[in-house]
Short mmCIF file of C-alpha atoms in Angstrom, two decimals:
data_model
loop_
_atom_site.label_atom_id
_atom_site.label_comp_id
_atom_site.label_asym_id
_atom_site.label_seq_id
_atom_site.Cartn_x
_atom_site.Cartn_y
_atom_site.Cartn_z
CA ASP A 1 -7.54 -57.44 -1.38
CA ASN A 2 -6.22 -54.13 1.33
CA LEU A 3 -3.90 -53.09 -1.84
CA VAL A 4 -5.06 -49.84 -3.10
CA VAL A 5 -4.07 -48.82 -6.73
CA GLN A 6 -3.71 -45.25 -7.58
CA PRO A 7 -5.61 -43.65 -10.49
CA LYS A 8 -3.37 -42.79 -13.13
CA MET A 9 -3.44 -39.78 -15.60
CA LYS A 10 -2.43 -39.95 -19.29
CA TRP A 11 -1.58 -37.78 -21.23
CA ALA A 12 0.23 -37.92 -25.00
CA GLY A 13 0.81 -41.31 -24.25
CA LYS A 14 2.71 -41.16 -21.14
CA ILE A 15 1.95 -41.48 -17.14
CA ILE A 16 1.77 -38.23 -15.06
CA PRO A 17 3.76 -39.20 -11.74
CA TRP A 18 1.10 -38.84 -9.03
CA ARG A 19 2.64 -35.98 -7.29
CA LEU A 20 1.44 -33.97 -10.81
CA GLN A 21 -1.82 -35.22 -10.90
CA LYS A 22 -2.18 -34.67 -7.05
CA TRP A 23 -1.34 -31.17 -7.89
CA LEU A 24 -3.40 -30.53 -11.00
CA LEU A 25 -6.26 -32.03 -9.23
CA SER A 26 -5.80 -29.50 -6.83
CA LYS A 27 -5.24 -27.35 -9.50
CA TRP A 28 -8.45 -28.10 -11.33
CA GLU A 29 -10.97 -28.37 -8.10
CA LYS A 30 -9.83 -24.42 -6.59
CA ASN A 31 -10.49 -23.44 -10.36
CA ARG A 32 -14.16 -25.21 -10.21
CA GLN A 33 -14.80 -23.15 -6.83
CA GLU A 34 -13.60 -20.17 -7.82
CA ALA A 35 -15.48 -20.47 -11.41
CA GLU A 36 -19.02 -21.36 -9.17
CA ILE A 37 -18.52 -18.44 -6.87
CA ARG A 38 -18.33 -15.98 -9.43
CA LYS A 39 -21.55 -17.14 -11.15
CA HIS A 40 -23.18 -15.94 -7.44
CA LEU A 41 -20.90 -12.86 -7.56
CA PRO A 42 -23.52 -9.66 -7.41
CA SER A 43 -22.66 -7.52 -10.14
CA PRO A 44 -21.19 -4.09 -9.48
CA ALA A 45 -24.94 -2.23 -9.47
CA ASP A 46 -25.81 -4.11 -6.94
CA LEU A 47 -22.64 -3.36 -4.45
CA LYS A 48 -24.77 -0.21 -2.74
CA ASN A 49 -22.84 -0.73 0.53
CA ILE A 50 -18.65 -0.90 1.06
CA LEU A 51 -15.75 -1.15 2.74
CA VAL A 52 -12.78 -1.08 1.86
CA VAL A 53 -9.66 -2.12 4.31
CA LYS A 54 -6.19 -0.48 4.00
CA LEU A 55 -4.40 -1.33 7.15
CA TYR A 56 -0.80 -0.49 6.41
CA GLY A 57 1.74 2.12 6.34
CA LEU A 58 1.87 5.08 3.99
CA GLY A 59 3.60 4.39 1.22
CA ASP A 60 0.86 1.32 0.62
CA PHE A 61 -2.32 3.90 1.11
CA VAL A 62 -0.59 6.12 -1.47
CA PHE A 63 -0.61 2.85 -3.47
CA ALA A 64 -4.14 2.40 -3.07
CA THR A 65 -4.89 5.70 -4.52
CA PRO A 66 -6.16 5.16 -7.79
CA PHE A 67 -8.11 1.58 -6.36
CA PHE A 68 -10.15 4.17 -4.22
CA GLN A 69 -10.95 6.54 -7.31
CA SER A 70 -11.26 3.92 -9.58
CA LEU A 71 -14.21 2.43 -7.06
CA ARG A 72 -16.04 5.67 -6.45
CA HIS A 73 -15.84 6.87 -10.31
CA ALA A 74 -17.57 3.29 -11.23
CA LEU A 75 -20.12 3.37 -8.09
CA PRO A 76 -20.54 6.91 -7.66
CA LYS A 77 -24.22 6.42 -5.81
CA SER A 78 -22.76 3.26 -3.92
CA ARG A 79 -22.03 4.12 0.42
CA ILE A 80 -18.15 3.46 0.73
CA SER A 81 -16.46 2.34 4.02
CA LEU A 82 -12.62 2.71 4.33
CA LEU A 83 -10.90 1.01 7.35
CA ALA A 84 -7.65 2.41 7.47
CA ASP A 85 -4.57 2.38 9.64
CA SER A 86 -4.07 5.19 12.24
CA ARG A 87 -0.87 6.20 10.46
CA CYS A 88 -2.60 7.37 7.90
CA LYS A 89 -5.64 9.74 9.33
CA ASP A 90 -3.87 12.83 8.86
CA LEU A 91 -3.19 11.28 4.64
CA LEU A 92 -7.38 11.09 4.55
CA ARG A 93 -7.90 14.98 5.84
CA GLY A 94 -9.40 16.65 2.79
CA MET A 95 -10.49 13.53 0.95
CA SER A 96 -14.24 13.24 -0.16
CA LEU A 97 -13.80 9.55 -1.87
CA PHE A 98 -15.49 7.91 1.14
CA ASP A 99 -18.34 8.60 2.71
CA GLU A 100 -17.09 7.31 6.03
CA VAL A 101 -13.51 6.59 7.44
CA ILE A 102 -13.27 4.14 10.54
CA ILE A 103 -9.93 4.29 12.07
CA TYR A 104 -8.15 0.87 12.89
CA PRO A 105 -5.34 1.69 15.77
CA HIS A 106 -1.84 0.26 14.29
CA GLU A 107 -1.14 -0.60 17.77
CA ALA A 108 -3.76 -2.89 18.22
CA ILE A 109 -3.56 -6.46 18.49
CA LEU A 110 -6.99 -7.87 18.78
CA LYS A 111 -7.98 -11.30 20.49
CA PRO A 112 -10.94 -13.58 18.91
CA GLY A 113 -13.21 -13.48 22.18
CA SER A 114 -11.78 -10.47 24.16
CA LEU A 115 -14.47 -7.66 24.52
CA GLU A 116 -12.70 -5.47 22.06
CA TYR A 117 -12.81 -8.06 19.34
CA PHE A 118 -16.84 -8.04 19.78
CA CYS A 119 -16.84 -4.53 19.80
CA TRP A 120 -15.54 -4.70 16.70
CA VAL A 121 -18.05 -7.30 15.02
CA ALA A 122 -20.72 -5.48 16.43
CA GLU A 123 -19.75 -2.22 14.89
CA PHE A 124 -18.71 -4.05 11.20
CA ARG A 125 -22.16 -5.73 11.88
CA ARG A 126 -24.82 -2.72 12.54
CA ARG A 127 -23.31 -1.38 9.42
CA HIS A 128 -24.44 -4.39 6.51
CA PHE A 129 -21.88 -4.07 4.23
CA ASP A 130 -22.36 -5.92 1.20
CA VAL A 131 -18.60 -6.56 0.83
CA ALA A 132 -15.46 -6.09 2.42
CA LEU A 133 -12.22 -5.11 -0.35
CA LEU A 134 -9.01 -6.35 1.07
CA THR A 135 -6.28 -4.43 -0.82
CA ILE A 136 -2.40 -4.83 -0.62
CA GLY A 137 -1.15 -5.02 2.89
CA THR A 138 -3.92 -5.75 5.19
CA ALA A 139 -1.69 -6.75 7.63
CA SER A 140 -3.94 -7.41 10.71
CA ARG A 141 -4.45 -11.34 11.46
CA ALA A 142 -7.74 -10.86 13.70
CA LEU A 143 -9.51 -9.13 10.91
CA LEU A 144 -10.14 -11.84 8.58
CA PRO A 145 -12.42 -13.78 11.29
CA LEU A 146 -13.64 -10.36 12.42
CA LEU A 147 -15.32 -9.89 9.26
CA ALA A 148 -16.52 -13.18 8.75
CA GLN A 149 -18.83 -12.99 12.17
CA SER A 150 -19.38 -9.49 11.09
CA GLY A 151 -21.79 -10.25 8.19
CA ILE A 152 -20.30 -9.35 5.59
CA LYS A 153 -21.83 -11.29 2.31
CA TRP A 154 -18.41 -11.14 0.79
CA ILE A 155 -15.03 -10.64 1.41
CA ILE A 156 -12.78 -10.28 -1.64
CA GLY A 157 -9.52 -9.02 -2.31
CA HIS A 158 -6.07 -10.54 -1.12
CA SER A 159 -4.50 -11.81 2.09
CA PHE A 160 -1.30 -11.12 3.81
CA VAL A 161 1.62 -13.66 3.83
CA GLY A 162 0.72 -16.30 6.14
CA HIS A 163 -2.93 -15.40 6.85
CA ASP A 164 -5.85 -18.09 6.76
CA THR A 165 -7.49 -17.37 3.20
CA SER A 166 -10.50 -19.60 3.86
CA TYR A 167 -12.12 -16.57 5.22
CA ILE A 168 -12.01 -15.22 1.78
CA ASP A 169 -14.74 -15.99 -0.65
CA LEU A 170 -12.55 -14.85 -3.59
CA LEU A 171 -8.74 -14.41 -3.05
CA CYS A 172 -7.66 -12.37 -5.92
CA SER A 173 -4.38 -13.51 -7.11
CA CYS A 174 -0.93 -11.68 -6.33
CA THR A 175 1.96 -12.76 -8.90
CA LYS A 176 4.83 -10.94 -8.17
CA LYS A 177 5.55 -9.84 -11.20
CA ARG A 178 3.65 -6.64 -11.08
CA HIS A 179 3.44 -3.61 -9.46
CA ILE A 180 1.33 -3.74 -5.96
CA VAL A 181 -1.04 -0.87 -8.10
CA GLU A 182 -1.57 -3.24 -10.48
CA ASP A 183 -2.67 -6.09 -7.31
CA ASN A 184 -4.59 -3.76 -6.73
CA LEU A 185 -6.83 -2.88 -9.66
CA ASP A 186 -7.16 -6.38 -10.11
CA ILE A 187 -9.92 -6.85 -7.52
CA LEU A 188 -11.70 -4.18 -8.88
CA ARG A 189 -11.65 -6.24 -12.43
CA ASN A 190 -12.52 -9.79 -10.49
CA ILE A 191 -16.23 -7.79 -9.18
CA GLY A 192 -16.67 -6.64 -13.04
CA ILE A 193 -15.49 -3.14 -12.82
CA GLU A 194 -12.43 -1.78 -15.45
CA PRO A 195 -10.28 0.16 -13.85
CA THR A 196 -10.19 4.27 -15.09
CA ILE A 197 -8.11 5.41 -13.17
CA LYS A 198 -4.20 3.80 -12.43
CA THR A 199 -2.10 7.09 -11.56
CA LEU A 200 -1.24 7.79 -8.23
CA THR A 201 -3.16 10.67 -6.52
CA LEU A 202 -2.63 12.37 -3.20
CA GLU A 203 -5.03 16.26 -3.81
CA LEU A 204 -3.54 19.16 -1.86
CA SER A 205 -5.50 22.48 -1.95
CA ASP A 206 -3.75 25.62 -3.30
CA GLU A 207 -4.13 26.58 0.09
CA GLU A 208 -2.33 23.59 1.58
CA LYS A 209 0.65 23.73 -0.99
CA ARG A 210 1.08 27.04 -0.64
CA ASN A 211 1.51 26.48 3.72
CA GLY A 212 3.83 23.72 2.65
CA SER A 213 6.24 26.24 1.37
CA LYS A 214 5.82 27.98 4.84
CA LEU A 215 6.41 24.98 6.34
CA LEU A 216 10.20 25.04 3.93
CA PHE A 217 11.05 28.61 5.05
CA SER A 218 10.14 27.77 8.68
CA ILE A 219 12.87 25.44 8.13
CA THR A 220 15.28 26.76 6.27
CA LYS A 221 14.72 30.56 7.57
CA ARG A 222 15.67 31.68 3.87
CA ARG A 223 14.07 31.25 0.08
CA LYS A 224 15.94 28.90 -1.98
CA PRO A 225 15.18 25.49 -3.99
CA VAL A 226 15.42 22.57 -1.46
CA VAL A 227 15.63 18.96 -2.36
CA GLY A 228 14.33 16.67 0.35
CA PHE A 229 16.10 13.41 1.43
CA HIS A 230 14.99 10.42 3.38
CA CYS A 231 16.66 7.71 4.20
CA GLY A 232 13.89 4.99 3.86
CA SER A 233 11.65 3.01 5.41
CA TYR A 234 11.83 2.78 8.87
CA LYS A 235 14.84 2.50 11.29
CA GLY A 236 13.99 -1.68 11.83
CA TRP A 237 14.74 -2.39 8.21
CA THR A 238 17.71 -0.92 7.94
CA SER A 239 18.86 -3.28 4.30
CA LYS A 240 16.35 -0.24 3.06
CA ARG A 241 18.11 2.62 4.29
CA TRP A 242 20.87 4.47 1.91
CA PRO A 243 24.33 5.07 3.99
CA SER A 244 24.03 8.82 5.72
CA GLN A 245 27.87 8.96 4.14
CA ASN A 246 26.17 8.76 0.89
CA PHE A 247 23.31 11.16 1.59
CA GLY A 248 26.27 13.40 3.09
CA ALA A 249 28.12 12.91 -0.68
CA LEU A 250 24.75 13.72 -2.71
CA THR A 251 24.38 17.21 -0.27
CA ASP A 252 27.61 18.39 -1.00
CA LEU A 253 27.25 17.89 -4.61
CA ILE A 254 23.85 19.13 -4.81
CA TYR A 255 24.82 22.37 -3.23
CA ASN A 256 28.33 23.23 -4.85
CA GLN A 257 26.81 21.94 -8.77
CA LEU A 258 23.18 23.64 -8.19
CA GLY A 259 23.19 25.82 -5.11
CA LEU A 260 20.05 24.22 -3.78
CA ASP A 261 19.62 23.64 0.66
CA VAL A 262 19.31 20.11 1.39
CA VAL A 263 15.86 19.01 3.91
CA VAL A 264 16.02 15.65 5.56
CA PHE A 265 12.38 14.54 6.28
CA GLY A 266 10.85 11.33 8.39
CA GLY A 267 9.53 10.72 11.43
CA TYR A 268 9.99 10.42 15.32
CA GLY A 269 12.56 8.54 16.19
CA GLU A 270 14.61 9.42 12.98
CA GLU A 271 15.76 12.49 14.15
CA GLU A 272 19.13 10.72 14.29
CA ASP A 273 19.10 10.31 10.25
CA ALA A 274 20.34 14.46 10.08
CA GLU A 275 22.98 14.14 12.51
CA LYS A 276 24.67 11.42 10.79
CA ILE A 277 24.44 13.14 7.34
CA GLN A 278 25.32 16.53 9.00
CA SER A 279 28.88 14.69 10.17
CA GLN A 280 29.37 13.36 6.78
CA SER A 281 28.68 16.44 4.70
CA LYS A 282 30.43 19.56 4.40
CA THR A 283 27.08 21.90 4.01
CA GLN A 284 24.97 22.60 6.13
CA ILE A 285 21.89 20.27 5.90
CA PHE A 286 18.34 21.24 7.55
CA SER A 287 15.97 18.71 9.80
CA ALA A 288 12.41 18.62 9.17
CA ILE A 289 12.44 14.94 10.97
CA GLY A 290 9.15 15.14 13.23
CA CYS A 291 8.30 18.71 12.67
CA PHE A 292 5.47 17.91 9.60
CA ASN A 293 2.11 15.46 10.29
CA ALA A 294 1.90 13.24 7.01
CA ARG A 295 -0.71 15.57 5.14
CA GLU A 296 1.60 18.45 6.26
CA THR A 297 4.92 16.83 4.89
CA ALA A 298 3.23 15.82 1.71
CA ALA A 299 2.13 19.50 1.15
CA ALA A 300 6.00 20.57 1.48
CA LEU A 301 7.67 17.74 -0.53
CA SER A 302 5.16 19.11 -3.67
CA ASN A 303 7.42 22.48 -2.76
CA CYS A 304 10.65 20.38 -3.70
CA GLN A 305 12.54 20.46 -6.56
CA LEU A 306 13.09 16.84 -6.65
CA VAL A 307 13.03 14.21 -3.40
CA VAL A 308 15.83 11.04 -2.97
CA SER A 309 14.86 8.68 -0.62
CA GLY A 310 15.02 4.99 -0.61
CA ASP A 311 11.99 3.02 -0.54
CA SER A 312 9.85 4.82 1.81
CA GLY A 313 6.12 5.86 2.24
CA ILE A 314 7.58 9.81 1.87
CA LEU A 315 8.89 8.61 -1.62
CA HIS A 316 5.48 7.75 -2.90
CA ILE A 317 4.21 10.16 -1.15
CA ALA A 318 5.91 13.07 -3.60
CA CYS A 319 5.22 10.83 -6.53
CA ALA A 320 1.64 11.43 -5.37
CA VAL A 321 1.88 15.08 -5.43
CA GLY A 322 3.94 15.64 -8.64
CA THR A 323 7.11 16.04 -6.82
CA PRO A 324 9.84 14.18 -9.59
CA THR A 325 12.02 11.49 -7.26
CA ILE A 326 15.16 8.99 -7.56
CA GLY A 327 14.31 5.78 -5.82
CA ILE A 328 17.41 3.96 -3.96
CA PHE A 329 16.08 0.65 -3.80
CA ALA A 330 17.70 -2.54 -2.15
CA PRO A 331 16.26 -5.16 -1.40
CA THR A 332 12.66 -4.53 -2.49
CA SER A 333 12.69 -4.88 -5.98
CA PRO A 334 11.57 -1.59 -7.78
CA LEU A 335 9.09 -4.39 -9.88
CA LEU A 336 6.82 -3.80 -6.66
CA PHE A 337 7.31 -0.83 -5.20
CA ARG A 338 8.92 1.49 -7.53
CA ALA A 339 7.21 5.58 -7.37
CA TRP A 340 4.47 4.96 -9.76
CA GLY A 341 4.51 7.16 -12.06
CA ASP A 342 6.55 8.83 -15.53
CA PRO A 343 9.75 7.36 -15.53
CA LYS A 344 11.06 9.96 -16.85
CA MET A 345 9.88 12.28 -13.47
CA ASN A 346 10.63 9.07 -11.27
CA ILE A 347 14.41 7.72 -11.58
CA ILE A 348 14.62 4.43 -9.97
CA ILE A 349 18.47 3.27 -8.57
CA GLU A 350 18.24 -0.47 -7.96
CA ASN A 351 21.26 -1.09 -5.50
CA LYS A 352 23.05 -4.56 -5.86
CA GLY A 353 25.66 -4.01 -3.93
#
């Protein structure tokens, strides 16, 4: 009497294994729930007060610029606020796409229930956001429950690996088979907006570009064309960094064959990169590491003839300001993270060794 008989699904006259049945049923239920949610999604015209969340490094911020521009182009009268990582605050200067920028401290570790946590909840509550759009790279674990407790009507977008997705009303798919830029733009498609801008753009004024030329001169002390180098990514991810001896050999080749100066870019803590490259080269190199903020770096990169870098924010900023790039990838996939631009201007070298 206590025997439980599992129901069996039939297809083409064959019994489907129970585990596959379970997976199919869960997939069907997920699709049913998603379809039900989509029925109640507000139209783009009803989104009057929008929070865009972009928490991560410089490269990920640049990857989101087509998303920012397409959203503003589609909803010119809506109020759009940006929650951005503190590392990106310099890049945000001069950007007119947002009505408000809220800076989230990169070092902050919010604990649910803490005073700081509830202060953030209160800040979001008083703004009465209609929707929060989560772009790729929203890495703060405490952020999703924080947004859910802030009275935001809809939370839509992507989740970081390992985070609780139950707080997200509509979870956008991240296939890992297309570029991060496309994954971000897919968020707009999910709320009924067809992206109109798909190119990376980091606008610099003419004055900023002229200042970028002066910044390079302050480093090299001579008026010669410059090639920019960056070893790639931060020092904690050494496998993404091209060896200094390779940069040293390339420096000699560039100077001997083309007569161009080489300037090494980077942030604080990367000073030894220039020293290592210099030790492997017979040609004088110039170091701009730690000399400029992110926006000044963008202006300087716009005055370079070429930028050679591993997968890093420097590479993607150079692409966004229109400088030709050579990106050296390992182990990250260029399919997902390549410099997003004209392939003739942005060459990819995949180091599979």
